[in-house]
């Protein structure tokens, strides 16, 4: 079955500390992978996406993610977290053959301590 | 401005009311989606439209009725809702079938409260 797992429901980090949010997927076809961020009461904003090529992708707001096929993972990282990064983060997977449909993980809520 | 506009932003309705949510995209995308996001729950895909045709209905109750008159507009008609239908309803669009167009652009959502 196709699925996306974000093992951490809630993470708290100190401002200025590094961040890694985990994402594992199970997908039969060649996956396209995405990370989205959602501020309270808002829609989801695309942070970055991976289709092919370089497995380390850069996104907006200083985020990056690394695709590791052997581990079926696409973890999101940021070297130094800012208080404004507090939000919910969603990993998603899709492919060309699914009519554009994405499968989302359950999300990871990030809190940032001053 | 995300390119996908949802109206209204907030809606309070009684269980006997009929209301509609509207979604509009000016991105030239060919696919549109409705998602339900309840507190502390994963995103739930409700409906998928490709080129104005409904291609997926994830066992959504009939009190939710989608309409896609053209590739730029998507509606969700609501009637006889239940309190548990209170949630954030998100619309998204994508250019399905292309690599670079894959991935959604979301609207800001409609916060629905059923009283």
Short mmCIF file of C-alpha atoms in Angstrom, two decimals:
data_model
loop_
_atom_site.label_atom_id
_atom_site.label_comp_id
_atom_site.label_asym_id
_atom_site.label_seq_id
_atom_site.Cartn_x
_atom_site.Cartn_y
_atom_site.Cartn_z
CA UNK A 1 0.00 0.00 0.00
CA UNK A 2 1.13 3.53 -0.68
CA UNK A 3 1.80 5.49 2.46
CA UNK A 4 3.81 8.27 4.02
CA UNK A 5 4.92 8.14 7.63
CA UNK A 6 6.13 11.02 9.71
CA UNK A 7 7.21 9.33 12.93
CA UNK A 8 7.31 12.47 15.05
CA UNK A 9 3.98 14.08 15.85
CA UNK A 10 5.53 16.97 17.75
CA UNK A 11 9.09 18.27 17.99
CA UNK A 12 10.45 21.11 20.08
CA UNK A 13 13.79 22.72 19.31
CA UNK A 14 15.58 25.77 20.62
CA UNK A 15 15.96 28.79 18.39
CA UNK A 16 19.26 28.59 16.57
CA UNK A 17 19.48 24.82 16.88
CA UNK A 18 19.47 22.49 13.91
CA UNK A 19 16.35 20.64 12.83
CA UNK A 20 15.61 17.37 11.13
CA UNK A 21 12.07 16.18 10.43
CA UNK A 22 11.71 12.59 9.35
CA UNK A 23 9.66 11.22 6.48
CA UNK A 24 9.45 7.64 5.26
CA UNK A 25 7.38 6.47 2.33
CA UNK A 26 6.10 3.31 0.77
CA UNK A 27 5.36 3.74 -2.91
CA UNK A 28 5.37 1.35 -5.83
CA UNK A 29 6.17 3.76 -8.64
CA UNK A 30 9.01 6.23 -8.98
CA UNK A 31 8.07 8.76 -6.32
CA UNK A 32 7.97 12.49 -6.49
CA UNK A 33 8.47 13.88 -2.97
CA UNK A 34 7.36 17.11 -1.37
CA UNK A 35 7.53 19.01 1.87
CA UNK A 36 4.86 21.53 2.79
CA UNK A 37 4.53 23.90 5.73
CA UNK A 38 1.29 25.10 7.29
CA UNK A 39 0.89 28.02 9.65
CA UNK A 40 -2.16 27.97 11.94
CA UNK A 41 -5.42 28.51 10.07
CA UNK A 42 -3.67 28.72 6.72
CA UNK A 43 -3.27 26.53 3.68
CA UNK A 44 -0.14 24.55 2.93
CA UNK A 45 2.87 26.18 1.31
CA UNK A 46 5.37 24.21 -0.74
CA UNK A 47 8.86 24.21 0.78
CA UNK A 48 10.63 21.99 -1.73
CA UNK A 49 10.20 19.05 -4.05
CA UNK A 50 12.23 16.22 -5.51
CA UNK A 51 11.68 14.63 -8.88
CA UNK A 52 15.06 13.26 -9.98
CA UNK A 53 18.73 14.10 -10.13
CA UNK A 54 20.65 15.48 -7.19
CA UNK A 55 19.28 13.82 -4.08
CA UNK A 56 19.86 16.90 -1.95
CA UNK A 57 17.30 19.56 -2.78
CA UNK A 58 17.18 23.13 -1.60
CA UNK A 59 13.95 24.88 -0.77
CA UNK A 60 12.64 28.16 0.48
CA UNK A 61 13.28 29.62 3.93
CA UNK A 62 16.64 27.88 4.23
CA UNK A 63 15.26 24.34 4.23
CA UNK A 64 16.77 21.37 2.45
CA UNK A 65 15.84 17.71 2.13
CA UNK A 66 17.73 14.60 1.15
CA UNK A 67 16.22 11.70 -0.78
CA UNK A 68 17.62 8.33 0.24
CA UNK A 69 16.15 5.60 -1.93
CA UNK A 70 17.74 2.78 0.06
CA UNK A 71 16.02 4.00 3.20
CA UNK A 72 12.79 5.19 1.52
CA UNK A 73 13.29 8.48 3.31
CA UNK A 74 13.06 12.16 2.49
CA UNK A 75 14.06 14.01 5.65
CA UNK A 76 13.78 17.76 5.97
CA UNK A 77 16.60 19.74 7.55
CA UNK A 78 17.47 23.26 8.55
CA UNK A 79 20.82 24.21 10.11
CA UNK A 80 19.48 26.98 12.34
CA UNK A 81 15.83 27.29 13.30
CA UNK A 82 14.11 30.64 13.68
CA UNK A 83 11.09 31.28 15.89
CA UNK A 84 9.03 31.93 12.74
CA UNK A 85 9.58 28.33 11.65
CA UNK A 86 7.10 27.14 14.26
CA UNK A 87 4.37 25.49 12.20
CA UNK A 88 3.14 22.10 11.01
CA UNK A 89 5.15 20.30 8.36
CA UNK A 90 3.79 17.75 5.94
CA UNK A 91 5.65 15.29 3.75
CA UNK A 92 3.88 14.06 0.60
CA UNK A 93 4.50 11.60 -2.22
CA UNK A 94 3.01 11.31 -5.68
CA UNK A 95 3.80 10.27 -9.22
CA UNK A 96 2.82 11.05 -12.78
CA UNK A 97 0.59 8.02 -12.91
CA UNK A 98 -1.73 8.99 -10.11
CA UNK A 99 -3.61 11.78 -11.81
CA UNK A 100 -1.65 14.30 -9.83
CA UNK A 101 -2.86 12.98 -6.50
CA UNK A 102 -0.54 13.31 -3.53
CA UNK A 103 -0.48 11.16 -0.43
CA UNK A 104 0.29 13.13 2.73
CA UNK A 105 1.86 12.14 5.99
CA UNK A 106 0.08 12.99 9.21
CA UNK A 107 2.26 16.00 9.84
CA UNK A 108 4.86 17.06 12.41
CA UNK A 109 4.18 20.04 14.61
CA UNK A 110 7.29 22.09 15.29
CA UNK A 111 7.59 24.30 18.35
CA UNK A 112 10.55 26.65 18.79
CA UNK A 113 11.84 27.61 22.23
CA UNK A 114 13.41 31.04 22.68
CA UNK B 1 -1.55 35.59 -3.17
CA UNK B 2 -1.04 31.89 -3.76
CA UNK B 3 -2.87 31.59 -7.07
CA UNK B 4 -5.65 29.58 -5.46
CA UNK B 5 -8.39 31.60 -3.81
CA UNK B 6 -10.97 30.16 -1.46
CA UNK B 7 -14.09 31.91 -0.25
CA UNK B 8 -15.38 32.42 2.31
CA UNK B 9 -12.49 32.22 4.76
CA UNK B 10 -14.83 31.49 7.64
CA UNK B 11 -18.33 30.02 7.65
CA UNK B 12 -20.70 29.22 10.48
CA UNK B 13 -23.79 27.28 9.51
CA UNK B 14 -26.64 25.46 11.17
CA UNK B 15 -27.27 21.81 10.51
CA UNK B 16 -30.28 22.59 8.32
CA UNK B 17 -28.56 25.25 6.20
CA UNK B 18 -27.30 24.97 2.65
CA UNK B 19 -24.09 26.74 1.78
CA UNK B 20 -21.32 26.50 -0.79
CA UNK B 21 -17.57 26.82 -0.66
CA UNK B 22 -15.80 28.26 -3.67
CA UNK B 23 -12.32 27.69 -5.01
CA UNK B 24 -10.76 29.50 -7.94
CA UNK B 25 -7.34 29.05 -9.53
CA UNK B 26 -5.66 31.21 -12.14
CA UNK B 27 -2.63 29.02 -12.63
CA UNK B 28 -3.81 27.18 -15.72
CA UNK B 29 -3.85 23.90 -13.82
CA UNK B 30 -5.90 20.95 -15.00
CA UNK B 31 -6.60 19.20 -11.70
CA UNK B 32 -8.34 20.39 -8.55
CA UNK B 33 -8.85 18.78 -5.16
CA UNK B 34 -10.88 19.14 -1.98
CA UNK B 35 -9.31 18.14 1.34
CA UNK B 36 -10.74 18.12 4.83
CA UNK B 37 -8.45 18.91 7.73
CA UNK B 38 -9.81 18.23 11.20
CA UNK B 39 -7.96 19.04 14.38
CA UNK B 40 -5.27 16.50 15.23
CA UNK B 41 -6.12 14.38 12.18
CA UNK B 42 -4.32 13.81 8.88
CA UNK B 43 -5.41 15.54 5.72
CA UNK B 44 -8.36 13.69 4.20
CA UNK B 45 -8.70 13.69 0.44
CA UNK B 46 -12.36 14.16 -0.48
CA UNK B 47 -12.60 14.68 -4.22
CA UNK B 48 -10.34 14.87 -7.25
CA UNK B 49 -11.19 16.53 -10.55
CA UNK B 50 -9.11 16.17 -13.69
CA UNK B 51 -10.11 18.29 -16.68
CA UNK B 52 -13.46 19.03 -14.97
CA UNK B 53 -14.24 15.34 -14.56
CA UNK B 54 -14.48 13.79 -11.13
CA UNK B 55 -11.90 11.05 -10.92
CA UNK B 56 -12.01 10.27 -7.25
CA UNK B 57 -14.56 10.34 -4.44
CA UNK B 58 -13.17 8.97 -1.22
CA UNK B 59 -16.44 7.68 0.22
CA UNK B 60 -17.54 11.17 1.10
CA UNK B 61 -21.09 11.46 2.52
CA UNK B 62 -23.67 12.76 0.11
CA UNK B 63 -24.22 15.88 2.22
CA UNK B 64 -21.04 17.10 0.49
CA UNK B 65 -21.62 17.69 -3.22
CA UNK B 66 -18.77 18.92 -5.43
CA UNK B 67 -19.14 20.81 -8.67
CA UNK B 68 -16.48 21.69 -11.23
CA UNK B 69 -17.98 23.82 -14.00
CA UNK B 70 -14.60 24.51 -15.61
CA UNK B 71 -10.93 23.91 -14.95
CA UNK B 72 -10.59 27.11 -12.96
CA UNK B 73 -13.46 26.75 -10.53
CA UNK B 74 -14.41 24.19 -7.95
CA UNK B 75 -17.32 24.29 -5.54
CA UNK B 76 -18.30 22.25 -2.53
CA UNK B 77 -22.02 22.39 -1.84
CA UNK B 78 -22.98 21.66 1.75
CA UNK B 79 -26.34 20.63 3.15
CA UNK B 80 -27.63 19.01 6.32
CA UNK B 81 -24.17 18.93 7.86
CA UNK B 82 -23.26 17.48 11.23
CA UNK B 83 -21.13 19.07 13.96
CA UNK B 84 -18.34 16.60 13.19
CA UNK B 85 -18.08 18.17 9.74
CA UNK B 86 -16.57 21.25 11.35
CA UNK B 87 -13.05 21.52 9.94
CA UNK B 88 -10.74 23.45 7.67
CA UNK B 89 -11.59 22.69 4.05
CA UNK B 90 -8.69 23.08 1.71
CA UNK B 91 -8.73 23.38 -2.04
CA UNK B 92 -5.67 22.65 -4.14
CA UNK B 93 -4.76 22.55 -7.81
CA UNK B 94 -1.99 21.01 -9.87
CA UNK B 95 -0.87 20.44 -13.42
CA UNK B 96 -1.36 16.70 -13.40
CA UNK B 97 0.57 14.62 -15.88
CA UNK B 98 3.68 16.79 -15.99
CA UNK B 99 6.80 16.44 -13.91
CA UNK B 100 7.37 20.10 -13.21
CA UNK B 101 3.69 20.70 -12.60
CA UNK B 102 3.35 17.99 -10.05
CA UNK B 103 2.68 19.07 -6.54
CA UNK B 104 -0.18 21.14 -5.27
CA UNK B 105 -0.82 24.80 -4.85
CA UNK B 106 -3.17 25.24 -1.91
CA UNK B 107 -5.70 27.86 -1.08
CA UNK B 108 -5.86 29.34 2.42
CA UNK B 109 -8.86 27.22 3.29
CA UNK B 110 -12.37 27.78 4.60
CA UNK B 111 -12.83 27.31 8.33
CA UNK B 112 -16.26 25.73 8.68
CA UNK B 113 -18.14 25.53 11.94
CA UNK B 114 -21.41 23.60 12.09
CA UNK B 115 -23.66 24.54 14.98
#
